[in-house]
CSV table of C-alpha atoms in Angstrom, one decimal:
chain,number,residue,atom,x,y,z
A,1,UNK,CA,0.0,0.0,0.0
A,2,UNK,CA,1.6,3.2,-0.8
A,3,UNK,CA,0.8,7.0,0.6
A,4,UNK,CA,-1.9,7.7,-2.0
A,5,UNK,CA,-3.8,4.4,-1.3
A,6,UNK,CA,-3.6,5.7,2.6
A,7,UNK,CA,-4.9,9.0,1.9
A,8,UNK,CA,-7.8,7.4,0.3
A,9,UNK,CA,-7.8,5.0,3.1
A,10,UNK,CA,-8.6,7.6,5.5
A,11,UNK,CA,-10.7,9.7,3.3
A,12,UNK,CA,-13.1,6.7,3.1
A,13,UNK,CA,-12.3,5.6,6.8
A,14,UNK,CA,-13.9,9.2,8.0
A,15,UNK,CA,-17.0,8.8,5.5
A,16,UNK,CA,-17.6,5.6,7.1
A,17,UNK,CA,-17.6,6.9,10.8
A,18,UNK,CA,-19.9,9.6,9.6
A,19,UNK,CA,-22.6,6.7,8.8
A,20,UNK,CA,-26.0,7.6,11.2
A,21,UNK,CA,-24.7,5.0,14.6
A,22,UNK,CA,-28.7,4.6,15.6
A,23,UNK,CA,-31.3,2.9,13.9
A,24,UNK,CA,-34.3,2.7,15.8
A,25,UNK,CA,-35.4,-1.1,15.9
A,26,UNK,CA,-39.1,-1.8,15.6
A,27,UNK,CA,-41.5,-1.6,18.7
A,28,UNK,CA,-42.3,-5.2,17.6
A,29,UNK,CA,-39.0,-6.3,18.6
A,30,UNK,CA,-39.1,-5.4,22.2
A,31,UNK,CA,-42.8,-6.9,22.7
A,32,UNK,CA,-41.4,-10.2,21.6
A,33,UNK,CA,-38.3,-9.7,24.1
A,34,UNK,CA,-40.2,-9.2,26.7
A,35,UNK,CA,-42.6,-12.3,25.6
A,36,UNK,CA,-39.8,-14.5,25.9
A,37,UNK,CA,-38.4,-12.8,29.2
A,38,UNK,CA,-41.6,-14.2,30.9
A,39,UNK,CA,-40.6,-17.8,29.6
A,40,UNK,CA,-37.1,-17.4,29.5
A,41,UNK,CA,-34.2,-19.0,32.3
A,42,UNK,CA,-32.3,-16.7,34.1
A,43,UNK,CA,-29.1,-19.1,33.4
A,44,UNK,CA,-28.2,-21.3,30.7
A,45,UNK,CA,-28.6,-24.6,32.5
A,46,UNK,CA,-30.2,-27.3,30.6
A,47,UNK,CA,-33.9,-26.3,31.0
A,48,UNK,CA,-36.2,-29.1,31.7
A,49,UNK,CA,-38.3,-29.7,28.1
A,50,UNK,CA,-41.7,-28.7,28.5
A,51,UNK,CA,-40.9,-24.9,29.9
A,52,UNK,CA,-38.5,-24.4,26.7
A,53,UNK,CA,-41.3,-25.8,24.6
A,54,UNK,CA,-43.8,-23.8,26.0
A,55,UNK,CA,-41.8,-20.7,24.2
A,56,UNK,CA,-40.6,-22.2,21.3
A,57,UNK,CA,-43.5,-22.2,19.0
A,58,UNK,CA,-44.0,-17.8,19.7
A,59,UNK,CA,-40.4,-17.3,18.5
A,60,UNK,CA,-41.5,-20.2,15.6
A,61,UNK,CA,-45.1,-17.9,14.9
A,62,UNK,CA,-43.3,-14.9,14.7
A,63,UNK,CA,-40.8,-16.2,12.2
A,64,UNK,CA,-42.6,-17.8,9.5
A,65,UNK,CA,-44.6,-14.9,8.0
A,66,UNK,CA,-41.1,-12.6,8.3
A,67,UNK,CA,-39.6,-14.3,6.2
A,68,UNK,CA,-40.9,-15.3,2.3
A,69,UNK,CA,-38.9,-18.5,1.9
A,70,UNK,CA,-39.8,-19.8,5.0
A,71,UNK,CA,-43.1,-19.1,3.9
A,72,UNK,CA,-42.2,-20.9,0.6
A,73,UNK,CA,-41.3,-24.1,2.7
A,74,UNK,CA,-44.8,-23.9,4.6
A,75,UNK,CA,-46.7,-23.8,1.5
A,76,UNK,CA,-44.5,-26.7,-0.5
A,77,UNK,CA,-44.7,-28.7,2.6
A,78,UNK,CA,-48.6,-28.0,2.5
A,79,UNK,CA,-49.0,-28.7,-0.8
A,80,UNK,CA,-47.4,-31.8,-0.9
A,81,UNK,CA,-49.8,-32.8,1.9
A,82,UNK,CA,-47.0,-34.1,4.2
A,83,UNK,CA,-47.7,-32.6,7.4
A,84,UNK,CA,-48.7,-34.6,9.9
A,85,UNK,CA,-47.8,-37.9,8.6
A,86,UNK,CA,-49.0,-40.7,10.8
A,87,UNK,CA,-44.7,-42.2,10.8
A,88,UNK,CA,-43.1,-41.4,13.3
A,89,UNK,CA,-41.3,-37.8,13.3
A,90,UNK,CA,-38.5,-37.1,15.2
A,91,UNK,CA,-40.4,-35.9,18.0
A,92,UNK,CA,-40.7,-38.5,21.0
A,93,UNK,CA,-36.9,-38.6,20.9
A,94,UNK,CA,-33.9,-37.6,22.6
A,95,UNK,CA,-34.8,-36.5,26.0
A,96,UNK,CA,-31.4,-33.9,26.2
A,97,UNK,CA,-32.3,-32.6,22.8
A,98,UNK,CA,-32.9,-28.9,22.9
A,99,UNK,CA,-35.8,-27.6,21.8
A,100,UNK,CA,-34.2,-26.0,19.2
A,101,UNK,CA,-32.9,-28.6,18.1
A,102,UNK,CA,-35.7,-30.4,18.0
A,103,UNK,CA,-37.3,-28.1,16.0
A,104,UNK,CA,-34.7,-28.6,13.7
A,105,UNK,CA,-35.3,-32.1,13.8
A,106,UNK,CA,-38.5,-31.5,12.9
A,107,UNK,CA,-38.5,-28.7,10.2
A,108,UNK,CA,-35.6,-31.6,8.7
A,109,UNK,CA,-38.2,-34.4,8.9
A,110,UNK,CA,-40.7,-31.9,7.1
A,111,UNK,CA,-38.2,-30.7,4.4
A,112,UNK,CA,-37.2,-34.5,3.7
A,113,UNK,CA,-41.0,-35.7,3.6
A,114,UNK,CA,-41.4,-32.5,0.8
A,115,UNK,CA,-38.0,-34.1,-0.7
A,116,UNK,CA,-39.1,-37.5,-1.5
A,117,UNK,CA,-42.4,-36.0,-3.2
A,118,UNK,CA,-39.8,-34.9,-5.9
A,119,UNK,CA,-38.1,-36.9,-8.7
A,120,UNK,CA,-35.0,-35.2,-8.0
A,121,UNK,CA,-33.3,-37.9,-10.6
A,122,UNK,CA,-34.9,-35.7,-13.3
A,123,UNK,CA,-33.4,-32.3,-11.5
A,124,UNK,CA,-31.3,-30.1,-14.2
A,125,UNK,CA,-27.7,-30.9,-14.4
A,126,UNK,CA,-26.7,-27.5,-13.7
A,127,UNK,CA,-28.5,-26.9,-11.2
A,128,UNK,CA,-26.8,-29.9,-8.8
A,129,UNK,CA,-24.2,-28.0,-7.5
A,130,UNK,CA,-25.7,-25.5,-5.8
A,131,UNK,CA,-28.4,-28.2,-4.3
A,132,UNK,CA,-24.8,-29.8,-3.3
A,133,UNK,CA,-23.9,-26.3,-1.5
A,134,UNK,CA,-27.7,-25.9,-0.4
A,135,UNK,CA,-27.2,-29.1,1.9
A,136,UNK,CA,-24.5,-28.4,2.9
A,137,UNK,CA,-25.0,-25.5,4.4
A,138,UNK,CA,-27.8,-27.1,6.1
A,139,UNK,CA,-25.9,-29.8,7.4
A,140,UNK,CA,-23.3,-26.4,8.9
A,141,UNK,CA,-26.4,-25.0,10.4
A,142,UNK,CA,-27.3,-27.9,11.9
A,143,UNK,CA,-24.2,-28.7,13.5
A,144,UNK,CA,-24.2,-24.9,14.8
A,145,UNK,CA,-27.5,-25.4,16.4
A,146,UNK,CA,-25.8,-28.6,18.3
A,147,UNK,CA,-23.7,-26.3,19.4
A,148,UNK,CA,-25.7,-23.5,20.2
A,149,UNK,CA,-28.5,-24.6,21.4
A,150,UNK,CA,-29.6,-20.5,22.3
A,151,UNK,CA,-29.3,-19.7,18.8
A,152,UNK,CA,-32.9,-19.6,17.7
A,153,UNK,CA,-32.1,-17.3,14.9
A,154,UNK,CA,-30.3,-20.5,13.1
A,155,UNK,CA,-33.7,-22.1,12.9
A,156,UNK,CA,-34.4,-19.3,10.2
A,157,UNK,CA,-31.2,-19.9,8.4
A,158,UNK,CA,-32.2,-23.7,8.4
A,159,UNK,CA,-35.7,-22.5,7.1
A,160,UNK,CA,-34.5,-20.7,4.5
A,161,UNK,CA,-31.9,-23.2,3.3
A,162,UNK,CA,-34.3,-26.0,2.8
A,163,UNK,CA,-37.0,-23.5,1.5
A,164,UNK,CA,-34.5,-22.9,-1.0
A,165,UNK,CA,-33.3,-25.9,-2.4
A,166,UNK,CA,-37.0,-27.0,-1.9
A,167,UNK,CA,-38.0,-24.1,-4.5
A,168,UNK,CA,-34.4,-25.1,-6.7
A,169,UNK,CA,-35.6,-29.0,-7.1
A,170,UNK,CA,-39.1,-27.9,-8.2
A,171,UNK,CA,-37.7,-25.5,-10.7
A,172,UNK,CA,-34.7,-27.9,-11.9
A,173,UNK,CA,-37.5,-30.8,-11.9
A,174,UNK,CA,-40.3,-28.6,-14.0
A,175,UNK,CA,-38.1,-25.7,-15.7
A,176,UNK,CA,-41.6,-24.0,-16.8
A,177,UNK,CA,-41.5,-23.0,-13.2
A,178,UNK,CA,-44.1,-24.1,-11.0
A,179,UNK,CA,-43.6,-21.5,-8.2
A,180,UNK,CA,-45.1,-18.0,-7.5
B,1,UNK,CA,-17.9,12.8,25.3
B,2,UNK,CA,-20.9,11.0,25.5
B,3,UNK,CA,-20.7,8.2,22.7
B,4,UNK,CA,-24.6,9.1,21.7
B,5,UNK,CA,-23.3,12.9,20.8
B,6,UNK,CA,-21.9,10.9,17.8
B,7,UNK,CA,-24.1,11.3,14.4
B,8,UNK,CA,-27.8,10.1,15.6
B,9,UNK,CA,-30.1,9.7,13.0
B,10,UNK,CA,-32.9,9.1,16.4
B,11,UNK,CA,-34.3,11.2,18.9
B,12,UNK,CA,-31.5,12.9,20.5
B,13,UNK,CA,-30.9,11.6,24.1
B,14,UNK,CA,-31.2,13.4,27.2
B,15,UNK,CA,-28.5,12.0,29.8
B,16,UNK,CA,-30.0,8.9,31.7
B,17,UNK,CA,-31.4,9.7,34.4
B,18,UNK,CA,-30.3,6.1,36.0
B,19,UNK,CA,-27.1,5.3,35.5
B,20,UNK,CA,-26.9,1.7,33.5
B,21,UNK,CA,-24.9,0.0,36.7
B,22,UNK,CA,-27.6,0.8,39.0
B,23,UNK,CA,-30.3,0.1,35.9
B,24,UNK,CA,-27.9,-3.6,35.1
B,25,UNK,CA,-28.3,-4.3,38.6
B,26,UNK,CA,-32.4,-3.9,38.9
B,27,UNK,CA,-32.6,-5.8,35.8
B,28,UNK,CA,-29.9,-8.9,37.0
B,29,UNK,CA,-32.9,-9.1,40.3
B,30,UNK,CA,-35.1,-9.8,37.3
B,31,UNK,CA,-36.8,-5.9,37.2
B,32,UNK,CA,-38.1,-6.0,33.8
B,33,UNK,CA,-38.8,-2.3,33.8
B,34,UNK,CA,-35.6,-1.8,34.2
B,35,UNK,CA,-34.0,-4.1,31.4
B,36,UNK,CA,-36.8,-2.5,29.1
B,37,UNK,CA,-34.8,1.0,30.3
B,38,UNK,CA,-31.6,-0.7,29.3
B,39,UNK,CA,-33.2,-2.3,25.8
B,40,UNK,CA,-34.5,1.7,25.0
B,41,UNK,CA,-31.2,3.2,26.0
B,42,UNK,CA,-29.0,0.9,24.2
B,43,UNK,CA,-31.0,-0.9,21.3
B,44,UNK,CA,-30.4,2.0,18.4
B,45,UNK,CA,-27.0,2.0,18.7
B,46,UNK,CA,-26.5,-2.1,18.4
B,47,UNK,CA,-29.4,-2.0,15.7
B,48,UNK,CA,-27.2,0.2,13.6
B,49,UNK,CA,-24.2,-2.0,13.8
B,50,UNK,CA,-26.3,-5.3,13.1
B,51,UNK,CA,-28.5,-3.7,10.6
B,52,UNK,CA,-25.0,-3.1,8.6
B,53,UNK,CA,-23.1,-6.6,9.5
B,54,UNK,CA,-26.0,-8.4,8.4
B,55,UNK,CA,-26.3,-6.6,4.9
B,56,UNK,CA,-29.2,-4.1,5.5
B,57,UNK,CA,-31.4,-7.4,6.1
B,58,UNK,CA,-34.2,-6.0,8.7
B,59,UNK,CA,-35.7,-8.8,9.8
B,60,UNK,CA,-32.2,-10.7,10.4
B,61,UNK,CA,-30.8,-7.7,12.0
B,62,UNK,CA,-33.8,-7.8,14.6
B,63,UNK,CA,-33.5,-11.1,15.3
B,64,UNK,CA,-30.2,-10.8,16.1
B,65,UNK,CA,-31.1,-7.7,18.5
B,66,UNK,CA,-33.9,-10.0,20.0
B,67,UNK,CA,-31.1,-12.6,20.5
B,68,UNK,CA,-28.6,-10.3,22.2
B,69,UNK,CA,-31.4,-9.0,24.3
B,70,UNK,CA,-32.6,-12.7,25.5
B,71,UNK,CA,-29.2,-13.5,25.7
B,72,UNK,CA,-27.9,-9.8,28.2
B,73,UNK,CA,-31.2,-11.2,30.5
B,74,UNK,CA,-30.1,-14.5,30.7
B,75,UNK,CA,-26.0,-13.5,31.6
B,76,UNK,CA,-27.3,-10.3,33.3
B,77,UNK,CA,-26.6,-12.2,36.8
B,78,UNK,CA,-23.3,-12.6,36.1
B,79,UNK,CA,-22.3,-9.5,34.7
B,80,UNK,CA,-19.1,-8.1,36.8
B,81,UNK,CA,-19.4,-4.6,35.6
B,82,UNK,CA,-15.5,-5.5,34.6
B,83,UNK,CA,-16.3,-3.0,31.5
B,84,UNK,CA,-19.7,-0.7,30.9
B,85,UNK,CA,-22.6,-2.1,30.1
B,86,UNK,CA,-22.6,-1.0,26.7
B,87,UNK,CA,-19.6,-2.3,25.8
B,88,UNK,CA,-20.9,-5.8,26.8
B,89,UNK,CA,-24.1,-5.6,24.9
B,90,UNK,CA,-21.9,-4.3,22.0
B,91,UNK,CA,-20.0,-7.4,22.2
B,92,UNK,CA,-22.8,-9.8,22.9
B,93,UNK,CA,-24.4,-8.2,19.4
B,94,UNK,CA,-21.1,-8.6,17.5
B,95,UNK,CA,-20.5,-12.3,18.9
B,96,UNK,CA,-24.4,-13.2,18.2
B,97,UNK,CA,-24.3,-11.7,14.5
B,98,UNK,CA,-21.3,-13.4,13.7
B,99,UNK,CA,-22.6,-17.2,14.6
B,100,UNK,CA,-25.4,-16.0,12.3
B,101,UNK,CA,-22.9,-14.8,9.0
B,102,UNK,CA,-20.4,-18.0,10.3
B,103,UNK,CA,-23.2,-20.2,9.8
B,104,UNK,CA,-24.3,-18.3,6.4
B,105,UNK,CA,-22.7,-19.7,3.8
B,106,UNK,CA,-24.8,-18.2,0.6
B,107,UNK,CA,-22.3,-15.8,-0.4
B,108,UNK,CA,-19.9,-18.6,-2.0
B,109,UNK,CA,-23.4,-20.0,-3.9
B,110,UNK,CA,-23.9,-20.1,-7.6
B,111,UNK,CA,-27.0,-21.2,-8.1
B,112,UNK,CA,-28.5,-19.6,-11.3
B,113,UNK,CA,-31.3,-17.4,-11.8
B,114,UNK,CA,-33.9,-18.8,-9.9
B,115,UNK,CA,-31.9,-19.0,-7.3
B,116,UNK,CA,-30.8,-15.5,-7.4
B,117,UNK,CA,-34.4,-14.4,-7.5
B,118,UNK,CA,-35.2,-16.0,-4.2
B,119,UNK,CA,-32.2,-14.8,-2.6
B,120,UNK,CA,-33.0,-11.5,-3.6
B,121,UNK,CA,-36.5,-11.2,-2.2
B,122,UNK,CA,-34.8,-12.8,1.4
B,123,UNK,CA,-32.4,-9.6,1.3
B,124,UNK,CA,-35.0,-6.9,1.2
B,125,UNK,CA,-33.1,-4.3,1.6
B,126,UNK,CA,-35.1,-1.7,3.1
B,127,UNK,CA,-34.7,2.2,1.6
B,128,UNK,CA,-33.0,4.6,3.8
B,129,UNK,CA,-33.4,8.3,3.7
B,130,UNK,CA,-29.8,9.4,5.8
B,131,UNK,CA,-27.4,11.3,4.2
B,132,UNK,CA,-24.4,9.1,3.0
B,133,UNK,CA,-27.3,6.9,1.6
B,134,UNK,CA,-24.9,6.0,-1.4
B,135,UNK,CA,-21.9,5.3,1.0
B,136,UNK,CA,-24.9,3.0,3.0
B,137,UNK,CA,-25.7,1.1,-0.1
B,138,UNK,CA,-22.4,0.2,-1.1
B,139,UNK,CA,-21.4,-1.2,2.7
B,140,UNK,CA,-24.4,-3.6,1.9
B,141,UNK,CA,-23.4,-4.6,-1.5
B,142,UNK,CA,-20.0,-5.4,0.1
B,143,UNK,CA,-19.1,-9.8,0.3
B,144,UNK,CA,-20.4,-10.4,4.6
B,145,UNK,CA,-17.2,-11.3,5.9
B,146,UNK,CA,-15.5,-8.4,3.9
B,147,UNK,CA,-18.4,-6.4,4.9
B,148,UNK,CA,-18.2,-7.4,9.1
B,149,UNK,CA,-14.4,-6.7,9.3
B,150,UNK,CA,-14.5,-3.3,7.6
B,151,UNK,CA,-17.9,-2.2,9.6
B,152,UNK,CA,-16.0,-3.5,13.1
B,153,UNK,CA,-12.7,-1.6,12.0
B,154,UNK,CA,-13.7,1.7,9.8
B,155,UNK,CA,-17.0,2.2,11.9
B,156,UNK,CA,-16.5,0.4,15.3
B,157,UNK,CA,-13.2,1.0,15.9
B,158,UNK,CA,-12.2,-2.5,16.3
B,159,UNK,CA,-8.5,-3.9,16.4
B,160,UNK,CA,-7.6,-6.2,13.8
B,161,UNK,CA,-6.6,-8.3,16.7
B,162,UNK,CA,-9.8,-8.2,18.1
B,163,UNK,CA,-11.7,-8.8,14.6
B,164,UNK,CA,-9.4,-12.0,14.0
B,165,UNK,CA,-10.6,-13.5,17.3
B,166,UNK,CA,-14.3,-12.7,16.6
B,167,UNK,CA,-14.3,-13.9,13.0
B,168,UNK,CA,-11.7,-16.7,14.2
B,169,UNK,CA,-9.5,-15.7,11.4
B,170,UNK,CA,-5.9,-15.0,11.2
B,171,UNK,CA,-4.8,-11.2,12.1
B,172,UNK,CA,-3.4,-10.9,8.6
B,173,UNK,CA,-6.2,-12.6,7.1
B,174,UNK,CA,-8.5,-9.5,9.1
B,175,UNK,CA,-6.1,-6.9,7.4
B,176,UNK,CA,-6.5,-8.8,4.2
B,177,UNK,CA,-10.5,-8.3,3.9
B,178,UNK,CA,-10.3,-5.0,5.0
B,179,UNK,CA,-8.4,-4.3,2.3
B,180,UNK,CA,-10.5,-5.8,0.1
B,181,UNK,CA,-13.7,-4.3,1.0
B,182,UNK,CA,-11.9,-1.0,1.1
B,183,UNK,CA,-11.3,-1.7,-2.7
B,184,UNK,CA,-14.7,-3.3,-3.7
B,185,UNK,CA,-16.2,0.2,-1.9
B,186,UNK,CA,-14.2,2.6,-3.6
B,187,UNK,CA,-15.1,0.9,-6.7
B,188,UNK,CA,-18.8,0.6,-6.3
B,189,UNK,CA,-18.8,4.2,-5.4
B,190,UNK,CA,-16.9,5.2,-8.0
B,191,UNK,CA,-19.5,3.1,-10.5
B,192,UNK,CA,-22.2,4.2,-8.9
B,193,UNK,CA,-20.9,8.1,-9.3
């Protein structure tokens, strides 16, 4: 780096600390803080199942219509009429599972059920290696979740991943595009 | 100085009435009121940094400010008022947004039109009527990891040493992106001039 590249360096570098340093969050953020402060251990012991589950599904509610490819995974799910299978999901397991991980457990056991509706021999060619990098970054995710069983905002990234290469096998298995 | 008399784009701030020990301290004896206090002092200033490290994505950035928040209640108890209160949060928010863009691993995807169209309704990049609004859009343009090291040194004020451990990269490889984002910056600006 020479002197003209610093000079720019710290032309740019003052711009950059004159960026606005507040943003005023949405009032819907702190009513769903303190939700969960009612439900929500003051340490991070392993919390016996059914108080952690009694939270779980708010933080789930408020997360599926925020984002649209978790939507997208909801209404392929849906559609394939998978929910609620009478096999048995991943549920009854695992008595030291976390809840968030077994919510992964479960959103996994949905995504797969959607899977096998789909001839995913017939999936383009070209589209392969990014369902290759679509799983796995949801097998990263998932191992993040194992080890951070707090992280509830990996749950969305594991939403999103699967509602994306859900939406990628339909579209590499029927290129006329059967998606909104 | 008081670090809010720094540019404020929100309602500017009267000094607190409570201090934040005595407010940390109410909230640690599980005083909701008073971690509420805290979350209103405190929130616009972390939702700033994680709107930018997590690419001007609103609803990721607030979950990651929800998560920070759950998190300060949870490890409020043992908080040793070692270092302020804000400077805690601040690194609670970092080390929370960074499992998120650690876990992310879109930005090395290729994945063809399609593709590209869904990941481009999940970035949603809301509109922003600051000034610098150009300088805005091309920090969230920037690659994430390129994005988080020059938002933690340039705007934060972080250490490359510091950056390194947070992204758990080497030092060289912090002084690296910076360098790189620095570039890819001054060239978007330049295109988009």
């Amino acid at each position: 780096m020479n002197i003209h590249d610093d000079d720019h360096d710290d032309a740019l570098a003052q711009r950059l600390r004159g960026l606005p340093s507040e943003r005023v969050a949405p009032a819907a953020v702190w009513q769903r803080i303190a939700a969960e402060l009612e439900q929500t251990p003051r340490f991070q012991q392993a919390p016996a199942a059914p108080a952690l589950n009694a939270a779980a599904p708010r933080r789930m509610q408020r997360r599926w219509p925020r984002y649209g490819a978790a939507a997208v995974i909801v209404a392929l799910i849906a559609g394939a009429g998978v929910l609620w299978l009478p096999q048995q999901p991943p549920a009854a397991v695992a008595v030291e599972e976390s809840s968030l991980q077994h919510q992964a457990n479960t959103i996994t056991y949905q995504y797969r059920q959607a899977m096998a509706t789909l001839p995913q021999q017939d999936v383009a060619a070209e589209l392969q290696p990014a369902l290759r990098e679509l799983d796995e970054s949801a097998g990263s995710i998932r191992s993040a979740i194992a080890q951070s069983p707090d992280a509830a905002f990996l749950l969305g990234q594991l939403q999103r991943t699967y509602a994306l290469r859900l939406e990628l096998t339909r579209k590499g298995v029927n290129p006329t595009g059967l998606s909104t | 100085m008081d670090m809010l008399d720094a540019t404020v784009t929100a309602t500017a701030p009267s000094p607190p009435a409570v201090d934040d020990a005595a407010l940390a301290r109410a909230a640690a004896d599980g005083d909701t009121r008073a971690y509420e206090r805290i979350y209103r002092r405190h929130s616009p200033r972390l939702y700033a940094l994680l709107w930018r490290l997590c690419g001007g994505n609103a609803a990721r950035a607030e979950d990651v400010l929800q998560e920070t928040f759950i998190q300060a209640w949870r490890k409020l108890p043992q908080f040793r008022f070692e270092s302020a209160l804000s400077t805690w949060l601040h690194r609670l928010a970092v080390n929370t947004a960074l499992m998120e863009l650690r876990a992310t691993t879109f930005e090395s995807l290729d994945i063809g039109e399609s593709g590209m169209d869904l990941l481009a309704e999940m970035t949603d990049t809301p509109r922003c009527h600051a000034t610098g609004m150009d300088l805005e859009r091309a920090l969230l343009t920037l690659p994430p990891r390129a994005r988080a090291v020059l938002v933690l040194h340039d705007i934060e004020g972080w250490k490359h040493q510091e950056i390194a451990v947070e992204l758990q990269m080497a030092v060289g490889s912090s002084k690296a992106q910076l360098h790189r984002a620095r570039s890819l910056l001054r060239t978007r600006l330049g295109d988009a001039g």
